[in-house]
PDB file of C-alpha atoms and ligand atoms in Angstrom:
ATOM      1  CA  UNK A   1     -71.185-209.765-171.296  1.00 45.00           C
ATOM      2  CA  UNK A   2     -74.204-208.465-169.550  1.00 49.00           C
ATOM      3  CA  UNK A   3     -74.264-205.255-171.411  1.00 56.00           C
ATOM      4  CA  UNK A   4     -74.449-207.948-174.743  1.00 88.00           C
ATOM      5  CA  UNK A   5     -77.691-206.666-176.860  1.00 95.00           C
ATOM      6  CA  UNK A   6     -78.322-203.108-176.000  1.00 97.00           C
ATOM      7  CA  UNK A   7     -79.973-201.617-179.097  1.00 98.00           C
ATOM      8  CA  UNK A   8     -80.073-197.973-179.152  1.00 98.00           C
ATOM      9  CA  UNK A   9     -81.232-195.297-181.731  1.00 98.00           C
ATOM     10  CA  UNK A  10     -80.282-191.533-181.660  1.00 98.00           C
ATOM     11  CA  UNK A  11     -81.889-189.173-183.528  1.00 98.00           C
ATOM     12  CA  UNK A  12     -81.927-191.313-186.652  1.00 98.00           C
ATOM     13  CA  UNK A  13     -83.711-190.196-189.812  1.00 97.00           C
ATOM     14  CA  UNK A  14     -83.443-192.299-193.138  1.00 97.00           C
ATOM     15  CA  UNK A  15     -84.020-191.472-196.935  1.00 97.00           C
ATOM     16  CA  UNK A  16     -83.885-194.161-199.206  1.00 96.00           C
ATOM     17  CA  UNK A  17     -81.278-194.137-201.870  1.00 93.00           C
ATOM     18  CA  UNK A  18     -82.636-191.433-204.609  1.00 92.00           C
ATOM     19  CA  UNK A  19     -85.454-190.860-202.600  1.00 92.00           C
ATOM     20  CA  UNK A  20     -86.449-187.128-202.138  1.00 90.00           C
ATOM     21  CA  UNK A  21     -88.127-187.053-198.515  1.00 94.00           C
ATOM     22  CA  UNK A  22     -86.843-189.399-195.614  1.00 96.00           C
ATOM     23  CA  UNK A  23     -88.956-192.028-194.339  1.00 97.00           C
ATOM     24  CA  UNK A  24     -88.161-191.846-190.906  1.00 98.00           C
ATOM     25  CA  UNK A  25     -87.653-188.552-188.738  1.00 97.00           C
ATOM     26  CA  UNK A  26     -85.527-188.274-185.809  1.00 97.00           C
ATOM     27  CA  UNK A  27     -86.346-191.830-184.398  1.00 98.00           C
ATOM     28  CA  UNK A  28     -84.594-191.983-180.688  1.00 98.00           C
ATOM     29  CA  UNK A  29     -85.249-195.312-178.458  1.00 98.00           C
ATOM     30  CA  UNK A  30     -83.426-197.817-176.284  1.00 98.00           C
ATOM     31  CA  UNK A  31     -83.691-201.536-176.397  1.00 98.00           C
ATOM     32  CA  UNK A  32     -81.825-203.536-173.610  1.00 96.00           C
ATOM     33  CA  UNK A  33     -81.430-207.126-172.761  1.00 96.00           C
ATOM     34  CA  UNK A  34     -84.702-208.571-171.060  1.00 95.00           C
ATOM     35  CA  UNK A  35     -86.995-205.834-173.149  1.00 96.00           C
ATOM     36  CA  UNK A  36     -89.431-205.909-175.535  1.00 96.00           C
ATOM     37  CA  UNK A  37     -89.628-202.982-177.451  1.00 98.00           C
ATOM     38  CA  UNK A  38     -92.994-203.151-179.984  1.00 97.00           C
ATOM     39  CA  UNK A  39     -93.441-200.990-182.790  1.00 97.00           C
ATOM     40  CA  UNK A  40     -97.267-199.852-183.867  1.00 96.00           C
ATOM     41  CA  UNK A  41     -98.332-198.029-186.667  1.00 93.00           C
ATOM     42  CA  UNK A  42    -100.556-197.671-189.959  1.00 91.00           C
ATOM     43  CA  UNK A  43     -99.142-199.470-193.061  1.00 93.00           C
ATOM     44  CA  UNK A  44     -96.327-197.432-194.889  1.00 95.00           C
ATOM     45  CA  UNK A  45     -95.881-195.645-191.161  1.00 96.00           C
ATOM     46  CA  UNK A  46     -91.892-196.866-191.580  1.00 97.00           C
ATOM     47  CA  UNK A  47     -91.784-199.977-189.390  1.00 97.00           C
ATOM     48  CA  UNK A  48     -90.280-202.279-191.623  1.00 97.00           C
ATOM     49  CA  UNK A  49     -87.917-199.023-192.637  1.00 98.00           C
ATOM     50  CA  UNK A  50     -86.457-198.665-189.051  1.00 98.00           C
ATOM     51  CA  UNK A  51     -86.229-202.602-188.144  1.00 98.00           C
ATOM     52  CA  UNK A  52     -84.393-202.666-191.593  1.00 97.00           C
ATOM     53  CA  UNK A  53     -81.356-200.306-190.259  1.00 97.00           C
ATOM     54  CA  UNK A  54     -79.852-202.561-187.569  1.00 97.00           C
ATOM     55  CA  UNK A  55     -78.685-205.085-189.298  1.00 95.00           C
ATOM     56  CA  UNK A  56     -77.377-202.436-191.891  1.00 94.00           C
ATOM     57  CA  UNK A  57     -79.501-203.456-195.133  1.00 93.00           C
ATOM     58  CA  UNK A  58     -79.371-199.786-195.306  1.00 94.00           C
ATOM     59  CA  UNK A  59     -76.697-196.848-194.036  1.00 89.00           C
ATOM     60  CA  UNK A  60     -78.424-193.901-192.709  1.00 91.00           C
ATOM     61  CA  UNK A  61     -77.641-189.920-193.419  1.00 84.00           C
ATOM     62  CA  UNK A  62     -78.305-188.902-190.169  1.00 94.00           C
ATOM     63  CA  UNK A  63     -77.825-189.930-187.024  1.00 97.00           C
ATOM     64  CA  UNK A  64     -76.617-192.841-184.902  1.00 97.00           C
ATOM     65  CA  UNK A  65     -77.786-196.811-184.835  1.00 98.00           C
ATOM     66  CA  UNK A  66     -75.990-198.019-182.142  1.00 97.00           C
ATOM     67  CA  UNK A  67     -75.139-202.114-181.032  1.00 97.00           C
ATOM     68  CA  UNK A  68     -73.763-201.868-177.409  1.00 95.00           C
ATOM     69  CA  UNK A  69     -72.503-198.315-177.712  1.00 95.00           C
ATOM     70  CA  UNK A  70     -70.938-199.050-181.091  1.00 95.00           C
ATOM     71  CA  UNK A  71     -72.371-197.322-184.577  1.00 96.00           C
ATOM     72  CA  UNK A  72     -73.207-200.070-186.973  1.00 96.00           C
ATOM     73  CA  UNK A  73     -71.585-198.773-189.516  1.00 94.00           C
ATOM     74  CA  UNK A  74     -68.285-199.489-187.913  1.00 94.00           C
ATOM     75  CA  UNK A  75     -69.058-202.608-187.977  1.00 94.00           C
ATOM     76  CA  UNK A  76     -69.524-205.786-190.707  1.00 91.00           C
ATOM     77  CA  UNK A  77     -72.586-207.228-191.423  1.00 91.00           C
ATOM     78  CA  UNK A  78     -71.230-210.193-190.213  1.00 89.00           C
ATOM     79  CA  UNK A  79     -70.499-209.448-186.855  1.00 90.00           C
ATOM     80  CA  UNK A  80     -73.997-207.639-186.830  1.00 93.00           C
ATOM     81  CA  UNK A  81     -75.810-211.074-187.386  1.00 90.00           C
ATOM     82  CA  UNK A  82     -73.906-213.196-185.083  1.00 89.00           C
ATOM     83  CA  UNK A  83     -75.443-210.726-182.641  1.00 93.00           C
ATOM     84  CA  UNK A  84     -78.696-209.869-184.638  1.00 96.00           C
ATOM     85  CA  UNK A  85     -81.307-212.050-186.182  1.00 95.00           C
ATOM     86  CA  UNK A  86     -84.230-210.727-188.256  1.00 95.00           C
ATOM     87  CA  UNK A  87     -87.392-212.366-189.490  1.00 95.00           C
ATOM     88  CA  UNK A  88     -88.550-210.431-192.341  1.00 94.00           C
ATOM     89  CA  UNK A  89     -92.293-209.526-192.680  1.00 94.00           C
ATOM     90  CA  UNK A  90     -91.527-211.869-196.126  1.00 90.00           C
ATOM     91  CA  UNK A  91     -90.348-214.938-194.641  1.00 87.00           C
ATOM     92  CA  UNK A  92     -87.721-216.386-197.051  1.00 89.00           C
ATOM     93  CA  UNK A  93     -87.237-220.051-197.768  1.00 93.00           C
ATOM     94  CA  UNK A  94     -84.828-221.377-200.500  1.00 91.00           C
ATOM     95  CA  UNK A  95     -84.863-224.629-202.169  1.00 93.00           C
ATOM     96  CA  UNK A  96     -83.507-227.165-199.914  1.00 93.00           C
ATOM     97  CA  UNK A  97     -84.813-229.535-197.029  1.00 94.00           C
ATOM     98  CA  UNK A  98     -85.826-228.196-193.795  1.00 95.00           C
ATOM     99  CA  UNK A  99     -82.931-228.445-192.367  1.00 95.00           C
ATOM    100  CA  UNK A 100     -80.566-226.836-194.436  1.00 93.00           C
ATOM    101  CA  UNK A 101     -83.427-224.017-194.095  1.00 94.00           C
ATOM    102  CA  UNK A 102     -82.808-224.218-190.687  1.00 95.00           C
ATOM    103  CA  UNK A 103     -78.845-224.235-190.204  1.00 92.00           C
ATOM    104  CA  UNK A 104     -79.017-221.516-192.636  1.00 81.00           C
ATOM    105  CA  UNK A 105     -76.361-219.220-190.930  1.00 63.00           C
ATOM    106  CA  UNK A 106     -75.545-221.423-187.998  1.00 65.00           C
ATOM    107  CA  UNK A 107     -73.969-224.587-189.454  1.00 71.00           C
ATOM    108  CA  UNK A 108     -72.751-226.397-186.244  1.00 83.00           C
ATOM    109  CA  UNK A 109     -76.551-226.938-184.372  1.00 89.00           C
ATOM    110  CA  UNK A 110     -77.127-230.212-183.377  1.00 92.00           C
ATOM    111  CA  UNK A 111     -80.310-231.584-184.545  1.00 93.00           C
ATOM    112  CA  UNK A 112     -81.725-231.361-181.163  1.00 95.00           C
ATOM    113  CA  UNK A 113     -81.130-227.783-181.300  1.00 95.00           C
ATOM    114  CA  UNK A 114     -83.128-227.703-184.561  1.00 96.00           C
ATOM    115  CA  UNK A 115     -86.320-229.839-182.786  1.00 97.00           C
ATOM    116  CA  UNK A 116     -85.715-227.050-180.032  1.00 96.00           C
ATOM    117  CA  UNK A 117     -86.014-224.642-182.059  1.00 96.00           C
ATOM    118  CA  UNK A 118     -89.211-225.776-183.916  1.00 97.00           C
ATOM    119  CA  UNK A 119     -91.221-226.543-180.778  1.00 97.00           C
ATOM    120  CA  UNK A 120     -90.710-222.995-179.391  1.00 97.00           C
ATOM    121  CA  UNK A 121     -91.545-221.891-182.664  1.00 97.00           C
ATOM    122  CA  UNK A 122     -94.924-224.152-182.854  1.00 96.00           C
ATOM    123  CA  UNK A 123     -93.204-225.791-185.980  1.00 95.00           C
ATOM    124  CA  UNK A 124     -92.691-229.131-184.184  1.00 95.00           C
ATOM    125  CA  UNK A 125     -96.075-230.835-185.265  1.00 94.00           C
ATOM    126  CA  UNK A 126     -95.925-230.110-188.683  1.00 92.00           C
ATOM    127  CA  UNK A 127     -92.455-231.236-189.653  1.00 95.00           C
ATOM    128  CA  UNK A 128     -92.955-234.368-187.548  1.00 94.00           C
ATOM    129  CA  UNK A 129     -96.251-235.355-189.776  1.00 93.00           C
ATOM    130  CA  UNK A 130     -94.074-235.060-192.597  1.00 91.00           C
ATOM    131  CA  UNK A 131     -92.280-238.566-193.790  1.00 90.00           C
ATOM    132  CA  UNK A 132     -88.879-236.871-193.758  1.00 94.00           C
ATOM    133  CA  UNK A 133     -89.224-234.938-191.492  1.00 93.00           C
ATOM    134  CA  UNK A 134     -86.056-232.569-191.141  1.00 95.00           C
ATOM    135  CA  UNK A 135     -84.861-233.817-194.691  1.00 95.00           C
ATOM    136  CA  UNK A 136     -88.019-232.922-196.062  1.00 94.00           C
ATOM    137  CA  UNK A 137     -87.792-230.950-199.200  1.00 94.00           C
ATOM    138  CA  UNK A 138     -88.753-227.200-199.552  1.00 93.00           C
ATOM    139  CA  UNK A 139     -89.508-225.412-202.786  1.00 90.00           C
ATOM    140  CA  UNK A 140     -87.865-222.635-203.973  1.00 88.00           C
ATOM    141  CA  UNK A 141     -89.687-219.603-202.073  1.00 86.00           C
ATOM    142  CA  UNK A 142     -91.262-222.167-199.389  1.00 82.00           C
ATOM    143  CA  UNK A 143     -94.213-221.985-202.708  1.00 85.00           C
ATOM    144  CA  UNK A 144     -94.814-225.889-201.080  1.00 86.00           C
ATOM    145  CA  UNK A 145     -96.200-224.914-197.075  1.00 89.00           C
ATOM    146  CA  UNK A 146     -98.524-222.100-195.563  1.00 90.00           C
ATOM    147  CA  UNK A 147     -97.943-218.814-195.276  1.00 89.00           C
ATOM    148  CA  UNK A 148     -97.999-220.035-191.386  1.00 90.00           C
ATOM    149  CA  UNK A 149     -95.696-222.461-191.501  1.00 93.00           C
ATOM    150  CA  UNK A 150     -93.162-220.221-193.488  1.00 93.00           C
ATOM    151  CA  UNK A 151     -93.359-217.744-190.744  1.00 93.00           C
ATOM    152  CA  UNK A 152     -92.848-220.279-188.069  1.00 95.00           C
ATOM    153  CA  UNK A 153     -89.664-222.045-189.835  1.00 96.00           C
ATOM    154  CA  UNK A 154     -88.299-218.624-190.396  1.00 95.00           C
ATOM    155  CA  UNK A 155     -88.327-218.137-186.600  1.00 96.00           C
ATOM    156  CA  UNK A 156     -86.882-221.608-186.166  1.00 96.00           C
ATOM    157  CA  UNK A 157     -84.128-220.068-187.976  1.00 95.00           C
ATOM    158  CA  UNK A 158     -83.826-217.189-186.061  1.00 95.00           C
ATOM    159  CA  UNK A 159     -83.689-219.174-182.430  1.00 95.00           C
ATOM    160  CA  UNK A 160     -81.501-221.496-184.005  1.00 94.00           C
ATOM    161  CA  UNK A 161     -78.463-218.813-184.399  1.00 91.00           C
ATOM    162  CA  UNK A 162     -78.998-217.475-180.311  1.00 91.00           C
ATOM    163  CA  UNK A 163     -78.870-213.965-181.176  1.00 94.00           C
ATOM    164  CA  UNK A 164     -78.760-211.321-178.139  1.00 96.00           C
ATOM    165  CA  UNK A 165     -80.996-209.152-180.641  1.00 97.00           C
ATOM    166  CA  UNK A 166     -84.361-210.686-182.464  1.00 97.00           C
ATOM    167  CA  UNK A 167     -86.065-208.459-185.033  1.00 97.00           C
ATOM    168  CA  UNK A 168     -89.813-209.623-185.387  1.00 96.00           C
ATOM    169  CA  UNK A 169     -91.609-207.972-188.452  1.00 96.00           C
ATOM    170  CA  UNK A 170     -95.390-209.068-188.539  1.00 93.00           C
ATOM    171  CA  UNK A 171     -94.122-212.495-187.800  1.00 92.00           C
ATOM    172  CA  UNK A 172     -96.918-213.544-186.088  1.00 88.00           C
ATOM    173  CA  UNK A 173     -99.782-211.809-188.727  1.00 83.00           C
ATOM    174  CA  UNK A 174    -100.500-215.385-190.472  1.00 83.00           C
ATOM    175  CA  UNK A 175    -101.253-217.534-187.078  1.00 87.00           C
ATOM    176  CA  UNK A 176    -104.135-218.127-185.749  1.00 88.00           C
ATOM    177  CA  UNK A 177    -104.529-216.533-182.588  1.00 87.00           C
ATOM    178  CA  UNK A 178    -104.219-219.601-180.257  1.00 91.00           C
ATOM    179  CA  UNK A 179    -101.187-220.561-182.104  1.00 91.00           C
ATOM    180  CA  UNK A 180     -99.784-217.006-181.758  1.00 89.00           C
ATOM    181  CA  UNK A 181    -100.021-217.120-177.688  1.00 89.00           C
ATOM    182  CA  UNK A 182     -97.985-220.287-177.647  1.00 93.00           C
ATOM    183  CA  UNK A 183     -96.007-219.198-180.102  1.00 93.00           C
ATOM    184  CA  UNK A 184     -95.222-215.796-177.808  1.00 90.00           C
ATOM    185  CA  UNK A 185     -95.254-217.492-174.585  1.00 92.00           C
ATOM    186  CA  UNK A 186     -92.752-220.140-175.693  1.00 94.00           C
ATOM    187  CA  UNK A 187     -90.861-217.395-176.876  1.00 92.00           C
ATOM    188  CA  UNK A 188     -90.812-215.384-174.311  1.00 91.00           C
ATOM    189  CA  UNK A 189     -89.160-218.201-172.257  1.00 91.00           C
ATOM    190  CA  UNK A 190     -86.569-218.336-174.471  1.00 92.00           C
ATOM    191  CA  UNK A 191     -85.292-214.634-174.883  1.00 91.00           C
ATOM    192  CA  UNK A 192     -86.287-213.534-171.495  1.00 92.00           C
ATOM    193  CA  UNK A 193     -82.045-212.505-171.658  1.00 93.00           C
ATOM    194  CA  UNK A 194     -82.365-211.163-174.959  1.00 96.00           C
ATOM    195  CA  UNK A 195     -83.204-207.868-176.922  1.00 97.00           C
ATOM    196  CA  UNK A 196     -86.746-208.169-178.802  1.00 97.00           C
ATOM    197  CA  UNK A 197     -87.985-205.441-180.809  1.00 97.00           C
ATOM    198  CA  UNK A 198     -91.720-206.557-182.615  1.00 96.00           C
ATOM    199  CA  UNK A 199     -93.344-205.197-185.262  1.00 96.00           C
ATOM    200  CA  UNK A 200     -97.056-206.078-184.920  1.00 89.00           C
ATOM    201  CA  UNK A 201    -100.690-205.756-186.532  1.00 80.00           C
ATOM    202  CA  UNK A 202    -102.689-207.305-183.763  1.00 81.00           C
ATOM    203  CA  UNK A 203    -102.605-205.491-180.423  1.00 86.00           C
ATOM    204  CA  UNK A 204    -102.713-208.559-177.979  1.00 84.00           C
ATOM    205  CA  UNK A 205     -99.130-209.468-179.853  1.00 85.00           C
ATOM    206  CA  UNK A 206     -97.591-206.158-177.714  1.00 89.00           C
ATOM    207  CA  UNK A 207     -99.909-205.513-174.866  1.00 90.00           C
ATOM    208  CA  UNK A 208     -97.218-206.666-172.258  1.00 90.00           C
ATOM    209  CA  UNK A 209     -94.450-205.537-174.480  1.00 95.00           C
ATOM    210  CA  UNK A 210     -92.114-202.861-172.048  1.00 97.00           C
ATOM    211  CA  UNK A 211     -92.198-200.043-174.025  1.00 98.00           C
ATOM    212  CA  UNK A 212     -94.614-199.333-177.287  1.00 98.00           C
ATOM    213  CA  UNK A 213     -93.685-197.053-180.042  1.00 98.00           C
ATOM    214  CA  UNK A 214     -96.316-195.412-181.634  1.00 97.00           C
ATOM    215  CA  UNK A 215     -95.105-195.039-185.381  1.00 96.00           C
ATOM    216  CA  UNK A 216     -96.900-192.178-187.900  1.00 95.00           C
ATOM    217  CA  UNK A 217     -95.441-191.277-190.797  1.00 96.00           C
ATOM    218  CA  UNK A 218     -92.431-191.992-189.989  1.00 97.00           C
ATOM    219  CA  UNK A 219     -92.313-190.296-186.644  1.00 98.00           C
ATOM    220  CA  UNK A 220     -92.736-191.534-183.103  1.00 98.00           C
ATOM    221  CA  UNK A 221     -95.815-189.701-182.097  1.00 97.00           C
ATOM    222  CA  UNK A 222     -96.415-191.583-178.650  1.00 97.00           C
ATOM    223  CA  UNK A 223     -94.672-194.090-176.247  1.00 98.00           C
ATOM    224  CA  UNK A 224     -95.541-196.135-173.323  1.00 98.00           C
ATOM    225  CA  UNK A 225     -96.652-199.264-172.037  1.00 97.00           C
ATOM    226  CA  UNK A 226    -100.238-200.440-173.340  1.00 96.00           C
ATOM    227  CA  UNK A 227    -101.986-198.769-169.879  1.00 96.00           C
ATOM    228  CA  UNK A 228    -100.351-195.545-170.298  1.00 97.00           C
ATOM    229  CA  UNK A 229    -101.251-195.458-174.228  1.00 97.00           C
ATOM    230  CA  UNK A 230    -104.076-196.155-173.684  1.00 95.00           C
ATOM    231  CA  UNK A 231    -104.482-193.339-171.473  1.00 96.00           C
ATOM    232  CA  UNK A 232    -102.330-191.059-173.664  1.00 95.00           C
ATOM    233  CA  UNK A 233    -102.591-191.644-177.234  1.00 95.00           C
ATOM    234  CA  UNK A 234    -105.386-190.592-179.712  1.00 94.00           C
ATOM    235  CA  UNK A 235    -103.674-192.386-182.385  1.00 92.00           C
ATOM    236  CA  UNK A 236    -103.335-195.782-180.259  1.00 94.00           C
ATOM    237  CA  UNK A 237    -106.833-195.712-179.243  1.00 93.00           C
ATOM    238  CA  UNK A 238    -107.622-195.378-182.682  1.00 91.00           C
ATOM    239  CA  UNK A 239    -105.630-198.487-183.152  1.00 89.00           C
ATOM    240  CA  UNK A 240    -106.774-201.023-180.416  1.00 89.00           C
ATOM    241  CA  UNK A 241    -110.046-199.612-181.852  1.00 89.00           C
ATOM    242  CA  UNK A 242    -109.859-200.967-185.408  1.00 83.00           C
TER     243      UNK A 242
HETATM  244  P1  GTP B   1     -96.386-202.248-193.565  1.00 54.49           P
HETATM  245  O1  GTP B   1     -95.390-203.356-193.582  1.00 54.49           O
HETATM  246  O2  GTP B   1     -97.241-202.246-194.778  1.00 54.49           O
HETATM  247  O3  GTP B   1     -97.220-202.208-192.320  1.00 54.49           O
HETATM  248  O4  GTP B   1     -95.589-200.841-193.643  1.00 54.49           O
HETATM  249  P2  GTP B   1     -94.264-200.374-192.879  1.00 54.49           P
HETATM  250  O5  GTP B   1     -94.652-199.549-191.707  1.00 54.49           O
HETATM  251  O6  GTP B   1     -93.374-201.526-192.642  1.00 54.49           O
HETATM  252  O7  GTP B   1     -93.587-199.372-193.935  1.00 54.49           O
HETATM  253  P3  GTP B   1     -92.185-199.497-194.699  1.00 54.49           P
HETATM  254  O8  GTP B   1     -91.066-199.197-193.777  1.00 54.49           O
HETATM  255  O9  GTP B   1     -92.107-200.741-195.497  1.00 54.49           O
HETATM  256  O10 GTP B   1     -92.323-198.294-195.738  1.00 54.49           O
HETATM  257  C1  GTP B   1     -92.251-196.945-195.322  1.00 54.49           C
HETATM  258  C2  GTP B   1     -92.155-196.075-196.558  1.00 54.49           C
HETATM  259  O11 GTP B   1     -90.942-196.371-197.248  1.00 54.49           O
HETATM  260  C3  GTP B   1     -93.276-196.303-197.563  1.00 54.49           C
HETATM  261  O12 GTP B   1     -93.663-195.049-198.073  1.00 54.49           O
HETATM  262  C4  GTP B   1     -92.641-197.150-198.633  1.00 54.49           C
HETATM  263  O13 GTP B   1     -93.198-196.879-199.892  1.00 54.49           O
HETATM  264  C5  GTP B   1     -91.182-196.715-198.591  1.00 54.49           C
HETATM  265  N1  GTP B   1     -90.287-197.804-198.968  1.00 54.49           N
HETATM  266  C6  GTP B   1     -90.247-199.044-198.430  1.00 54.49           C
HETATM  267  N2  GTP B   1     -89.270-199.786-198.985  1.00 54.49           N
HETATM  268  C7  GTP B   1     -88.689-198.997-199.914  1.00 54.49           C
HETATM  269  C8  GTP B   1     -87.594-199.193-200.836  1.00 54.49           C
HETATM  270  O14 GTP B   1     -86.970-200.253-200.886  1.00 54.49           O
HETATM  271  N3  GTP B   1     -87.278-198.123-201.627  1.00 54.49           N
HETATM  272  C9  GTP B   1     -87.939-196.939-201.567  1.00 54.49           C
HETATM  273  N4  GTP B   1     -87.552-195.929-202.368  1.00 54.49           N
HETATM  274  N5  GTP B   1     -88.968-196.718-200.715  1.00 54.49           N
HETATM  275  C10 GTP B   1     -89.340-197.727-199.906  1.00 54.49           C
HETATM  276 MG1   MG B   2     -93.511-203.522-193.027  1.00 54.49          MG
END
């Protein structure tokens, strides 16, 4: 059970169906439980690309994506999300109350687990002000809260299942920065047993992050912690720099 989370990547490189030139080129890391593996890079670099191949939205041509020493594509996408959650850069809500966009995938939670769940996520405050709180009613695309609050109920959603993996893409991008630390420290708390892999704009979101992945093109160009990039890596400095 200890081994539980490992994420690992070998040599992967990924085309999109019909697409003429891969989007990703020989990507190789590790992940294991306790980490926090961030992902940098320029928009279009392939983040969202390579998040997007662990929980199989995608099968790749070449190469391995591996959950705890097994290829994912031996295994259903079911039994990849009891293990793996993923909040899209996109949060999605449906029409329904809060709740129900909270259980989404995890039926059995207690309501406690829900509150839980919203106060690491700094979602608490808002869906207590709200006269129905948990029964309140979402529209159709979340069209009817922030672009904040979307993100935060989406990663309500994702605690709420206890996943040994948690995909973060730009989840954090619409808080304000105060809210963002909380958010992060709160959260950090939680998974401290878990896998984390983070996609992120702002460069305080990864500077304690274990290992940083340096993303260009679709390539890993550099890797490190944020002293040794800094150190290191033209194209991080260039980052932290913008
Ligand atoms: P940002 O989220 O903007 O920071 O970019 P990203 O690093 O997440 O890039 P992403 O992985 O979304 O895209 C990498 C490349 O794949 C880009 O050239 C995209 O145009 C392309 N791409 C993304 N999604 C699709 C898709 O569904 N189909 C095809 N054919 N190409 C895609
Ligand atoms: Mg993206």
């Amino acid at each position: 059970a200890a081994l539980e989370g490992v994420v690992e990547y070998r040599n992967v490189t990924f085309a999109y169906p019909g697409a003429e030139s891969p989007v990703l080129s020989n990507i190789s890391f590790t992940a294991r439980p306790g980490e926090t593996v961030a992902i940098i890079g320029s928009t279009g670099a392939g983040k969202t690309s390579l998040l997007s191949l662990l929980p199989r939205l995608y099968d790749i041509a070449e190469g391995e994506v591996l959950l705890d020493g097994v290829p994912v594509s031996d295994l259903d996408r079911a039994e990849i999300t009891k293990r793996v959650a993923m909040v899209p850069q996109r949060p999605y809500l449906f029409s329904g109350t809060i709740e129900h966009n909270l259980r989404f995938g995890k039926t059995e939670a207690t309501d406690q687990e829900l509150w839980d769940a919203l106060q690491i996520a700094q979602g608490e405050d808002f869906v207590r002000a709200k006269k129905n709180g948990l029964n309140a009613r979402i529209a159709q695309g979340g069209t009817n809260v922030s672009g904040g609050q979307r993100q935060r109920l989406c990663i309500a959603r994702a605690l709420v299942t206890r996943p040994k993996v948690y995909l973060f893409d730009d989840s954090f991008s619409a808080l304000d920065v105060a809210t963002d630390a909380r958010l992060r420290a709160a959260l950090k708390r939680t998974t401290a047993d878990a896998t984390v892999i983070i996609v992120a704009q702002r460069i305080t979101t990864i500077t304690d992050a274990d290992q940083i992945l340096v993303l260009d093109n679709g390539r890993i160009v550099d890797r490190g912690t944020h002293e040794e990039l800094l150190e290191t890596s033209p194209t991080y400095q260039e980052i932290v720099e913008s």
